[in-house]
mmCIF file of C-alpha atoms in Angstrom:
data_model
loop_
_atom_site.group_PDB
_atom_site.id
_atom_site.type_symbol
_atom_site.label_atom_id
_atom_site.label_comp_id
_atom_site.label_asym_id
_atom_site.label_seq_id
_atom_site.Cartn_x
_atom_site.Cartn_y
_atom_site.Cartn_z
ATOM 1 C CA UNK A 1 -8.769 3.957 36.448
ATOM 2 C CA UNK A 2 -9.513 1.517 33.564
ATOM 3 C CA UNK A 3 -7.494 1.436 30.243
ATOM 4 C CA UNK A 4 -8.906 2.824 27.297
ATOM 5 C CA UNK A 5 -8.913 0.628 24.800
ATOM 6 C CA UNK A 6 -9.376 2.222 21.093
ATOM 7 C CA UNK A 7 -11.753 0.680 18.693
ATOM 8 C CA UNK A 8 -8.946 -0.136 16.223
ATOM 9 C CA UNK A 9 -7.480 -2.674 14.499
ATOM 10 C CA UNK A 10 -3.578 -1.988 13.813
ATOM 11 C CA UNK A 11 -2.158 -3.759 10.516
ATOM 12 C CA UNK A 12 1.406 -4.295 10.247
ATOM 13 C CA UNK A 13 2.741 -6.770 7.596
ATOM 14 C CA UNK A 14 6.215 -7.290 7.606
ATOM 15 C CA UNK A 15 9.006 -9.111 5.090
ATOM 16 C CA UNK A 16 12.483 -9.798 6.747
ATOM 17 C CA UNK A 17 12.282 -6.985 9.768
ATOM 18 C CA UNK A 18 13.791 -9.083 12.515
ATOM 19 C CA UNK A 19 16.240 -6.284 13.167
ATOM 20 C CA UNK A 20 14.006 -3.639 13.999
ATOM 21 C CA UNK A 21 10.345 -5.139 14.389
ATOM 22 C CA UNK A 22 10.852 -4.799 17.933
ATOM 23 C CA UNK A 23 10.594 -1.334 17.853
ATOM 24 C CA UNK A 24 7.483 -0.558 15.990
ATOM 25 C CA UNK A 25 5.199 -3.550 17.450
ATOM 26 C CA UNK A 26 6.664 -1.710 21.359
ATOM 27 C CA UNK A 27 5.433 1.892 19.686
ATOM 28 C CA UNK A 28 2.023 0.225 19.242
ATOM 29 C CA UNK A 29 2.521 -1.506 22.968
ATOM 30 C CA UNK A 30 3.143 1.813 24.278
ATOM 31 C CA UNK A 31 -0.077 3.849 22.960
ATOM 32 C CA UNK A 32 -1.955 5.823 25.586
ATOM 33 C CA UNK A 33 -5.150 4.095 23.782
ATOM 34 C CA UNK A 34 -4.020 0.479 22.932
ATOM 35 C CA UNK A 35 -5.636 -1.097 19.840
ATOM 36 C CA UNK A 36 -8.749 -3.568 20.623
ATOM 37 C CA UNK A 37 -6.622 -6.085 18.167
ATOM 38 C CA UNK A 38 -2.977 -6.053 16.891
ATOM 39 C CA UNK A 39 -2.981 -8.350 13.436
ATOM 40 C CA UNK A 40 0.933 -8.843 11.662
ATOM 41 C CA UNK A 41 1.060 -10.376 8.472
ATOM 42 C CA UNK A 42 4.463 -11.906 8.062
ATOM 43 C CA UNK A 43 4.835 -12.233 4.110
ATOM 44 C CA UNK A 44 7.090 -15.325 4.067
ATOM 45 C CA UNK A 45 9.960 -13.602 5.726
ATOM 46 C CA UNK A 46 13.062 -15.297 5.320
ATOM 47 C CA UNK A 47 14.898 -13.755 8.657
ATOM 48 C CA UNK A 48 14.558 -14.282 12.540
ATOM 49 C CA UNK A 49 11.447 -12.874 12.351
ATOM 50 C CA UNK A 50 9.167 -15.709 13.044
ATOM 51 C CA UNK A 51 11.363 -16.162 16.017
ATOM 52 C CA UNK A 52 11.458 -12.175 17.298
ATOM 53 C CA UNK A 53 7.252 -12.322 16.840
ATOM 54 C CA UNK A 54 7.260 -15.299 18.951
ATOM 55 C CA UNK A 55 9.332 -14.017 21.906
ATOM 56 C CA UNK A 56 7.791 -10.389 21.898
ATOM 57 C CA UNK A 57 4.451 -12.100 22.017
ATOM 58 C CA UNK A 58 5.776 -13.847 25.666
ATOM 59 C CA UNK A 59 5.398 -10.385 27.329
ATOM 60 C CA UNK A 60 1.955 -8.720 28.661
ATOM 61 C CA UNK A 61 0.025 -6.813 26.469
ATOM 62 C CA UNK A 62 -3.267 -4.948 26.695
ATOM 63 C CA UNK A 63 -5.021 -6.649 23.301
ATOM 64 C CA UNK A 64 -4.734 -9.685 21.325
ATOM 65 C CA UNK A 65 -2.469 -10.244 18.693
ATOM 66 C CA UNK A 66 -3.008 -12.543 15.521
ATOM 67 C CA UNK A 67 0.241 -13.178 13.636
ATOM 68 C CA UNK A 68 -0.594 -14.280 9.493
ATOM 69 C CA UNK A 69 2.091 -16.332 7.875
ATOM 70 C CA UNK A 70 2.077 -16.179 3.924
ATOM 71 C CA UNK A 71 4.115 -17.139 1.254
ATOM 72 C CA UNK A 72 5.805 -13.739 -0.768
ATOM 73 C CA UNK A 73 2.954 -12.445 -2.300
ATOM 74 C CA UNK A 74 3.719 -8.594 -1.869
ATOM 75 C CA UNK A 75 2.621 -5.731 0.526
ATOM 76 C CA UNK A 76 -0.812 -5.221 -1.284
ATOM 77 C CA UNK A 77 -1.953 -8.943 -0.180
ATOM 78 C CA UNK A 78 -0.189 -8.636 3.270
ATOM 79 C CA UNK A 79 -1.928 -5.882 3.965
ATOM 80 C CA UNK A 80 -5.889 -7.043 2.924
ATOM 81 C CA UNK A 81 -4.988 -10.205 4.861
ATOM 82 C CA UNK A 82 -4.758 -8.244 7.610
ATOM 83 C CA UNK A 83 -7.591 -6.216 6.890
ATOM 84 C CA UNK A 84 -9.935 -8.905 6.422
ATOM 85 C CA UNK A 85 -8.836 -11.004 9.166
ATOM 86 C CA UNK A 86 -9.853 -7.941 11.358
ATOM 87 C CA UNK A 87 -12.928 -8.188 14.186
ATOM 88 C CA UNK A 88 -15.579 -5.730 13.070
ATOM 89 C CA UNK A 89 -13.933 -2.891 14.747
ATOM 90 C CA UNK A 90 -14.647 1.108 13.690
ATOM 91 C CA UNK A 91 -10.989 1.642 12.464
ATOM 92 C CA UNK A 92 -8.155 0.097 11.290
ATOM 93 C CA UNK A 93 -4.664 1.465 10.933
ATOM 94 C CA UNK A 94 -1.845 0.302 8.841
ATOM 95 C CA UNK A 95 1.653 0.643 10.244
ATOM 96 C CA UNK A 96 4.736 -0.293 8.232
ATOM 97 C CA UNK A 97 7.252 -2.099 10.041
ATOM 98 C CA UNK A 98 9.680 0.168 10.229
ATOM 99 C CA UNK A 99 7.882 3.203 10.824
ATOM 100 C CA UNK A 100 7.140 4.189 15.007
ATOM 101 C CA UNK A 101 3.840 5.748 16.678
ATOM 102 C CA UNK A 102 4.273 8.400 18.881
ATOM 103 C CA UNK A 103 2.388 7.157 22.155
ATOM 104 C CA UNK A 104 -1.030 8.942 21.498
ATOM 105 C CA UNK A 105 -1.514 8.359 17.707
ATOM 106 C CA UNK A 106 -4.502 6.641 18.393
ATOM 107 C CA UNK A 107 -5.697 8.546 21.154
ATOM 108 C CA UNK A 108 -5.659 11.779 18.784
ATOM 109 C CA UNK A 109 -6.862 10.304 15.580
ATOM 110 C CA UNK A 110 -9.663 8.323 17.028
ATOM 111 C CA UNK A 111 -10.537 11.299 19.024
ATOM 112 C CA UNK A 112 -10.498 13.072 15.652
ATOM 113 C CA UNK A 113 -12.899 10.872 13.747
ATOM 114 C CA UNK A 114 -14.763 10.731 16.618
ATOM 115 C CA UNK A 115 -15.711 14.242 16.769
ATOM 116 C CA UNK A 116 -16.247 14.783 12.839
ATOM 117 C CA UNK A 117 -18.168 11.887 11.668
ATOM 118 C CA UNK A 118 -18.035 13.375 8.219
ATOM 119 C CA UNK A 119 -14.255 12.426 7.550
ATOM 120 C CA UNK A 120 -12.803 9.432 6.216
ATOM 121 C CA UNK A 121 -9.409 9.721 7.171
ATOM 122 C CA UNK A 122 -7.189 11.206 10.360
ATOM 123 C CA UNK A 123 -3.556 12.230 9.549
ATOM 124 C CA UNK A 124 -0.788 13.331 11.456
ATOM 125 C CA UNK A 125 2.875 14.430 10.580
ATOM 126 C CA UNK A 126 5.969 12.494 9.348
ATOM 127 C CA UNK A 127 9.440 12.744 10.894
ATOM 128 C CA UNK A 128 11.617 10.977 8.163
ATOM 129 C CA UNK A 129 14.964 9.118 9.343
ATOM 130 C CA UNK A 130 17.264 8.187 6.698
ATOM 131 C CA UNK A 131 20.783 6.005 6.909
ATOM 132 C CA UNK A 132 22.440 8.533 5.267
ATOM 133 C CA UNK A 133 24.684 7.922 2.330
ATOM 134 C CA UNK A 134 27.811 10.581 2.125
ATOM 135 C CA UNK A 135 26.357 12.047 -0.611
ATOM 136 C CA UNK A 136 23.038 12.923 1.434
ATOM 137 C CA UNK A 137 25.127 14.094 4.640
ATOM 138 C CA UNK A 138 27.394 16.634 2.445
ATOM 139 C CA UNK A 139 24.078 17.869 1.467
ATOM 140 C CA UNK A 140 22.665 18.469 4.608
ATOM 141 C CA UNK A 141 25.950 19.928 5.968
ATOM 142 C CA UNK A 142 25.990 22.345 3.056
ATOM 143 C CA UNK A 143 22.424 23.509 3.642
ATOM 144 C CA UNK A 144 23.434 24.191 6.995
ATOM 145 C CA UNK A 145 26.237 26.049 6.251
ATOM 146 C CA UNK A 146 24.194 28.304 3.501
ATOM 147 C CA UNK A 147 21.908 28.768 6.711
ATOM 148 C CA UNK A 148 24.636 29.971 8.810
ATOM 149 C CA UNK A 149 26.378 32.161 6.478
ATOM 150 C CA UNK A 150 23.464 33.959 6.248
ATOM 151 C CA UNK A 151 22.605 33.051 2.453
ATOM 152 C CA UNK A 152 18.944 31.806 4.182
ATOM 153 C CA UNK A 153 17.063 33.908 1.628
ATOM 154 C CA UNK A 154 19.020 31.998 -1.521
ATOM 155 C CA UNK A 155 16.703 28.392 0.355
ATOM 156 C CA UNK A 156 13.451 30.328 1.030
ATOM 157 C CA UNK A 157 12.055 29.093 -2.435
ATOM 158 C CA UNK A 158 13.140 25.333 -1.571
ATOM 159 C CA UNK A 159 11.893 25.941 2.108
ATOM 160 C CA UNK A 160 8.689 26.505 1.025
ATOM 161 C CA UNK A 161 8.461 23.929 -1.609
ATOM 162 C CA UNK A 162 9.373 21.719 1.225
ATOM 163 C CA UNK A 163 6.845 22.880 3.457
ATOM 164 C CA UNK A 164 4.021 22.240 1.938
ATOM 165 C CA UNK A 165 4.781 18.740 1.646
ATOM 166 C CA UNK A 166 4.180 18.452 5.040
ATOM 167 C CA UNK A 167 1.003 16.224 5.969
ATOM 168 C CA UNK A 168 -0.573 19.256 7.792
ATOM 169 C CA UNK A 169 -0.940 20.838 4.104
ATOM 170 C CA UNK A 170 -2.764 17.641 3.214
ATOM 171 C CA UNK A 171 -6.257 18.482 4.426
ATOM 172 C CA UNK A 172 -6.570 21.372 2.342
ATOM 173 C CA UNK A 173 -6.811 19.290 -0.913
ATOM 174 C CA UNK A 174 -5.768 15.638 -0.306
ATOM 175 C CA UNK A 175 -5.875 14.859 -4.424
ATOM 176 C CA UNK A 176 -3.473 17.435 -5.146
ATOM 177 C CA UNK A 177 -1.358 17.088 -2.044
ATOM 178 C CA UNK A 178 -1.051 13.171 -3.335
ATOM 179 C CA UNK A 179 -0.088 14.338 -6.883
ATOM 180 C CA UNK A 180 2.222 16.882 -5.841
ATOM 181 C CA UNK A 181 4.394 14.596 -3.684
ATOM 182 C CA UNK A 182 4.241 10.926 -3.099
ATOM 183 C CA UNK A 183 2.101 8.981 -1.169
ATOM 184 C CA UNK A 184 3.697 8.127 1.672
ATOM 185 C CA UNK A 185 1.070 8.245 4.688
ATOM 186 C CA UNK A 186 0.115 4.431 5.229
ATOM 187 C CA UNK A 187 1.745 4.315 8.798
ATOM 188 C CA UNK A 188 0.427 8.305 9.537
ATOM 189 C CA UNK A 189 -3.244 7.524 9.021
ATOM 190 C CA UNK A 190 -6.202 6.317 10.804
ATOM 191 C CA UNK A 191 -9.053 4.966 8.633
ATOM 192 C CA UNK A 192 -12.858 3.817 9.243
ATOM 193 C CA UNK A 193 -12.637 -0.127 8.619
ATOM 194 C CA UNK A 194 -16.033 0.210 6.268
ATOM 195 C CA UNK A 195 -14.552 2.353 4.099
ATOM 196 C CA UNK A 196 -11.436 0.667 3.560
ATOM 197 C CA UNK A 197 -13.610 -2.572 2.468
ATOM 198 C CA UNK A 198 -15.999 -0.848 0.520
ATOM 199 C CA UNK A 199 -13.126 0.400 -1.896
ATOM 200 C CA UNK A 200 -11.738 -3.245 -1.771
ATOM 201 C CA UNK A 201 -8.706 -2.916 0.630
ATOM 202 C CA UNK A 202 -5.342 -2.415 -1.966
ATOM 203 C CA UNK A 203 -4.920 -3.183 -5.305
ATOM 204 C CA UNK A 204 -3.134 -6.888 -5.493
ATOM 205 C CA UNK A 205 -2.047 -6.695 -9.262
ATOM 206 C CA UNK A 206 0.594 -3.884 -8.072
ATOM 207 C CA UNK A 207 3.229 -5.882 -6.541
ATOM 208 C CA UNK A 208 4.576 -2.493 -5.091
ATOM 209 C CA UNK A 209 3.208 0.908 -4.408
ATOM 210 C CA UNK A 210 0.240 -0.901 -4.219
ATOM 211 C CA UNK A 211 -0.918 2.347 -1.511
ATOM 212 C CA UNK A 212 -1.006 4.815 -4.306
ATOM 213 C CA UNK A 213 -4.532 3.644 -5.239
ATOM 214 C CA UNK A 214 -5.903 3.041 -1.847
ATOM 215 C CA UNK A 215 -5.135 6.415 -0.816
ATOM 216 C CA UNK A 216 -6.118 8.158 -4.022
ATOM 217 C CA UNK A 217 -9.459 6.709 -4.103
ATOM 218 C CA UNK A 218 -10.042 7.593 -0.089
ATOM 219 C CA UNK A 219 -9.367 11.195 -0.695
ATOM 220 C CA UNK A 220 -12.398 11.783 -3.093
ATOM 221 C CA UNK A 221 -14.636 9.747 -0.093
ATOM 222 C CA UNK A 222 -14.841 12.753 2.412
ATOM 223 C CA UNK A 223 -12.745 15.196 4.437
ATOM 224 C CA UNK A 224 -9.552 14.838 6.046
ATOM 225 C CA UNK A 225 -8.171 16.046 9.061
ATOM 226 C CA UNK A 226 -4.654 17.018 10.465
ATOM 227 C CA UNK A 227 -3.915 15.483 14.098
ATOM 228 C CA UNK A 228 -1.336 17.980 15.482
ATOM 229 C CA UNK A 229 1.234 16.803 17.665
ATOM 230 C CA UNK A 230 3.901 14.346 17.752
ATOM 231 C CA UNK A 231 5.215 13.001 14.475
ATOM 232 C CA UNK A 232 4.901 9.324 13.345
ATOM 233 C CA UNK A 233 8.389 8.213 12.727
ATOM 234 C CA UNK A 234 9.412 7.067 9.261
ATOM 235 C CA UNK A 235 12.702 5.459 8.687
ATOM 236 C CA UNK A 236 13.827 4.538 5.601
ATOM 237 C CA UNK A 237 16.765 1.928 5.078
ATOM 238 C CA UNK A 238 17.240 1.904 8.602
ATOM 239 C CA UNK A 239 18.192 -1.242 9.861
ATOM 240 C CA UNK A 240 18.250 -3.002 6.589
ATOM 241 C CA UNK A 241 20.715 -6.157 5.939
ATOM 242 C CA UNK A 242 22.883 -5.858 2.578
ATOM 243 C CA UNK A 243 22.567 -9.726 2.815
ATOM 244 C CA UNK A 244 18.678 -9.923 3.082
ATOM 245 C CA UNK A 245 16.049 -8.455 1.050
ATOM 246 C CA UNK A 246 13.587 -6.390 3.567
ATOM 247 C CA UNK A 247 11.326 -3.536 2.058
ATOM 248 C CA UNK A 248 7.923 -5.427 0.952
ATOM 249 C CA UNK A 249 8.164 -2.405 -1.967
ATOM 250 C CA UNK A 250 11.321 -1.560 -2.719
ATOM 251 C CA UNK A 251 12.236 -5.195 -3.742
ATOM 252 C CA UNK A 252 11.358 -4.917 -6.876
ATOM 253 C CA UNK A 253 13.196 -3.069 -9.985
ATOM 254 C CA UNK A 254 10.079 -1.359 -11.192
ATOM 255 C CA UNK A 255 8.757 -0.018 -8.094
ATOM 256 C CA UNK A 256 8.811 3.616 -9.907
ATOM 257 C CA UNK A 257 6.631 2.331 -13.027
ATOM 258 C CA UNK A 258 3.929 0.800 -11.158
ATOM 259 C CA UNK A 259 3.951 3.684 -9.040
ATOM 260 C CA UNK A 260 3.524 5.819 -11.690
ATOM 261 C CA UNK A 261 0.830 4.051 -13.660
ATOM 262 C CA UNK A 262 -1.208 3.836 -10.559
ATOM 263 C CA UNK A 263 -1.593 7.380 -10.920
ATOM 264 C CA UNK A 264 -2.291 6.998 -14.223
ATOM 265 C CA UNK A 265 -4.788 4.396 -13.685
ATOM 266 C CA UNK A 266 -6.391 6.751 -11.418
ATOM 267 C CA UNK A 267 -6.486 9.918 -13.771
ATOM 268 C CA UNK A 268 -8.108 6.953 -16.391
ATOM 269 C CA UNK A 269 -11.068 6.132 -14.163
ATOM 270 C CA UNK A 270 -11.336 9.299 -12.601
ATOM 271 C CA UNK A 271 -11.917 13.321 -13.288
ATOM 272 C CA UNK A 272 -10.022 15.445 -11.163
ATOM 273 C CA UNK A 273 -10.444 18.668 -12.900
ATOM 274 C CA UNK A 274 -12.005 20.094 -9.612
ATOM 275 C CA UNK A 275 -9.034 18.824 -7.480
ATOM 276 C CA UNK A 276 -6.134 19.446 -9.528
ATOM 277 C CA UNK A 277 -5.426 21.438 -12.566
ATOM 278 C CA UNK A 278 -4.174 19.995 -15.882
ATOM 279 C CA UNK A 279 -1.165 21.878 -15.527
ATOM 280 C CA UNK A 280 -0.666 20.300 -12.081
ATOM 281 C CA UNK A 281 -1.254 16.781 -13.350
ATOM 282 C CA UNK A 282 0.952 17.362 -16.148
ATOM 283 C CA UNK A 283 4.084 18.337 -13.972
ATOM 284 C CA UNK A 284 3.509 15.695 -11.549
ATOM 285 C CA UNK A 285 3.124 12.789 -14.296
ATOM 286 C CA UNK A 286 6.211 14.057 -15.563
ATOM 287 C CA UNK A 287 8.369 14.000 -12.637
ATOM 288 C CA UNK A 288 6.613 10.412 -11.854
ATOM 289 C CA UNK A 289 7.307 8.901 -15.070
ATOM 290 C CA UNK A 290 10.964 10.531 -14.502
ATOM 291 C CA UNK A 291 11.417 8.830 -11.413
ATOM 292 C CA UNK A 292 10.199 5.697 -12.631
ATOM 293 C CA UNK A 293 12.705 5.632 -16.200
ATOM 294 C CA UNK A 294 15.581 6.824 -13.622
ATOM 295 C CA UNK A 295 15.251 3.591 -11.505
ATOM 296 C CA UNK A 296 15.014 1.364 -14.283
ATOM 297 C CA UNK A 297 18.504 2.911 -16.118
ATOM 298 C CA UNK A 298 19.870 2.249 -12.855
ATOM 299 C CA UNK A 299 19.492 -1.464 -12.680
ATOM 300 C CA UNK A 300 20.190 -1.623 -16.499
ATOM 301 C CA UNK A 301 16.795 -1.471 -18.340
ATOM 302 C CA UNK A 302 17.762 0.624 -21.000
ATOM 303 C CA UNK A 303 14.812 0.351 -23.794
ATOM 304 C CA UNK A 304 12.237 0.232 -20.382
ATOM 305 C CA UNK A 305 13.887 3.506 -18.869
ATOM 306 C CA UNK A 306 13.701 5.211 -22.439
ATOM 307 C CA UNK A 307 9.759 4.349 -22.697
ATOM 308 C CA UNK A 308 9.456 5.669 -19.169
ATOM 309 C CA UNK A 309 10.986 8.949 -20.348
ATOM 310 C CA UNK A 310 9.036 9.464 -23.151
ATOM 311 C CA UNK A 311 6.316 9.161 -20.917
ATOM 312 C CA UNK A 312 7.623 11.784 -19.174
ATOM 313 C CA UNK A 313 8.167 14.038 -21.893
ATOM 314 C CA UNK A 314 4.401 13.327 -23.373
ATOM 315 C CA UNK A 315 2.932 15.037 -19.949
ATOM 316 C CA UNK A 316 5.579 18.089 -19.724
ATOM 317 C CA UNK A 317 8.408 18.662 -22.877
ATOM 318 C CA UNK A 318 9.730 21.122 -21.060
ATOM 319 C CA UNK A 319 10.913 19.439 -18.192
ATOM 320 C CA UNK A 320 14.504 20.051 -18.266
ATOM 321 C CA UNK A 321 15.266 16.682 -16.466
ATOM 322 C CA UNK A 322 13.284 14.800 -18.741
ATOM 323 C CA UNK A 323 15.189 16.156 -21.963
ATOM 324 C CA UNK A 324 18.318 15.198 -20.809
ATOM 325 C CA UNK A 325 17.708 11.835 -19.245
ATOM 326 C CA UNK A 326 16.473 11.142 -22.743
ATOM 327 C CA UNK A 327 19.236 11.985 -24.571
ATOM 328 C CA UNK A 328 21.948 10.424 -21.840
ATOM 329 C CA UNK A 329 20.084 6.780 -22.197
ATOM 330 C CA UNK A 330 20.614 6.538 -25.799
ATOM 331 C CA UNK A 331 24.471 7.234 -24.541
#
C-alpha cells in the first residue's frame, strides 16, 4: 500500500541543537503521514550542527528536505524563512528543535482540518520534560508525598488550576486560554499555510517570544480544535551545553519584557472584551509584567526590573507578589 504523504510543510529552525536535533528531525521521520517537505532554518548555529544536518540527511527519507543557513537574526526570522521558502502546500507546522512528535501528529491534525474546514488551527497536548534543578525535584517529591499522605484535598485547588492549562481547555476560548497561561503551542499546532501569510508569518522586531503575536492574532481567525491522543513532547533545557548558547528565545535577558508587551501590543490593536474580561486581562498583565521585572532583577537590571513592576502593579495593586518584588528591588 502507498505512503501517505500529508500536505504539510514542517518548519524547524534551530540555533546550536547538535546535541539533540537528532531526535526531533527522527520524530518528524517517523510520522505515520510524512510531511510533503521538511524545511530547517539553521540561524547561524555555532555547534556541530551543520555537521549532524548533513549526516542525518545521508539516510532515506520519504520527502525532501531544504536546510536555510542564516546569520543570528532570532527565532521570528528563522521561522518566516522557513515559511516562505515553503512549496504552496495546505499546511505548515512549526516544530521547535527540541520538542518531539508523537508518530501520528500529522495524521490527526490534518485529518482534523480536513474534516472542519471552518478552523484555523489543530492542537494537541503537551507533555513537558524538564532537567530538573534540586529545587524543582524536592518539589515534586513533596507533592507526592502530600498525595500519599492523604492531604490530596489540601492540592485540589492547584490541581485544577493546573488542569485547565492543558491544551485540550484551549478550544473553548483560545484568547483567554493564551492570556491565562503562556503561549507555548508552536511545536503542538498544525496551521493552514494561507493563513499564516496573510497575518504576515511572526513579528521580526521581537527578537524573542516573537510567537506570542502569531498565535494571538490566529485565535480571533476561526475555531480551534483539540486532537486527542498522544502528547507532543516539550523539553525544556534538556540537552543544553553550559558552554554554548542554544534556546533561539531564551538567549536574551529580556525575553519576559518583550513577552509581555506583545500582549500588550495586542490588547492596543485589539478589543477583547468578548473573549476575556477586564478583570482577566488585568491579572494576567500583572503576573506577565511580574515575570518579566523578575528576570531582569535576576541578571542585574535593577531600574528596568522596577519599571517592569510598576507595570505590574498598574494592571492589579493587589497582587501580593507584585507589592513585594517592589519593595525588595529598591533593597
Amino acid at each position: 500500500m502507498a505512503q501517505t504523504n500529508a500536505d504539510v510543510a514542517v518548519i524547524v529552525p534551530t540555533y546550536n541543537r547538535s546535541a539533540i536535533l537528532t531526535e526531533t528531525l527522527d520524530s518528524v521521520a517517523a510520522q505515520t503521514w510524512p510531511p510533503a517537505y521538511l524545511i530547517v532554518v539553521d540561524d547561524g548555529s555555532t555547534d556541530e550542527t551543520q555537521v549532524v544536518l548533513e549526516k542525518w540527511q545521508t539516510r532515506p527519507l520519504p520527502f525532501p528536505v531544504k536546510i536555510i543557513r542564516q546569520e543570528n537574526q532570532g527565532a521570528g526570522i528563522a521561522r518566516n524563512a522557513g515559511l516562505h521558502a515553503a512549496p504552496p502546500v495546505r499546511y505548515v507546522a512549526f516544530l521547535d528543535s527540541d520538542d518531539l512528535w508523537p508518530p501520528d501528529f500529522l495524521e490527526r491534525t490534518v485529518t482534523l482540518l480536513e474534516s472542519n474546514q471552518d478552523a484555523v488551527a489543530a492542537v494537541c497536548k503537551a507533555e513537558y520534560v524538564y532537567q530538573r534543578t534540586f529545587r524543582q525535584e524536592a518539589r515534586r517529591q513533596l507533592r507526592l508525598l502530600l498525595t500519599r499522605c492523604g492531604v490530596k484535598s489540601l492540592l485540589e485547588p492547584w490541581l485544577r488550576k493546573r488542569l485547565h492549562r492543558s491544551h485540550e481547555y484551549l478550544p473553548c476560548n483560545p484568547l483567554a486560554w493564551f492570556f491565562r497561561n503562556a503561549v507555548g503551542v508552536n511545536s503542538c499546532t498544525l496551521v493552514r499555510r494561507a493563513d499564516a501569510l496573510v497575518m504576515g508569518g511572526f513579528d521580526e522586531s521581537f527578537l524573542s517570544n516573537e510567537d506570542a503575536p502569531f498565535y494571538l492574532s490566529l485565535s480571533l481567525c476561526g475555531r480551534w480544535i483539540f486532537s486527542p491522543g498522544q502528547p507532543v513532547v516539550i523539553r525544556t533545557d534538556v540537552g543544553r551545553r553550559p558552554d554554548v548558547e542554544t534556546n533561539l528565545s531564551e538567549k536574551y535577558d529580556d525575553g519576559g519584557r518583550q513577552w509581555a508587551q506583545a500582549f500588550e501590543n495586542f490588547l492596543a490593536h485589539h478589543d477583547v472584551s468578548s473573549h476575556i474580561t477586564v478583570k482577566d486581562v488585568n491579572r494576567a498583565m500583572s503576573r506577565k509584567w511580574n515575570i518579566a521585572g523578575n528576570q531582569l532583577r535576576n541578571h542585574r537590571h535593577g531600574n528596568e526590573a522596577a519599571a517592569c513592576y510598576r507595570k505590574a502593579f498598574s494592571y492589579n495593586p493587589k497582587n501580593i507578589a507584585v507589592r513585594w518584588n517592589l519593595l525588595i528591588n529598591r533593597l
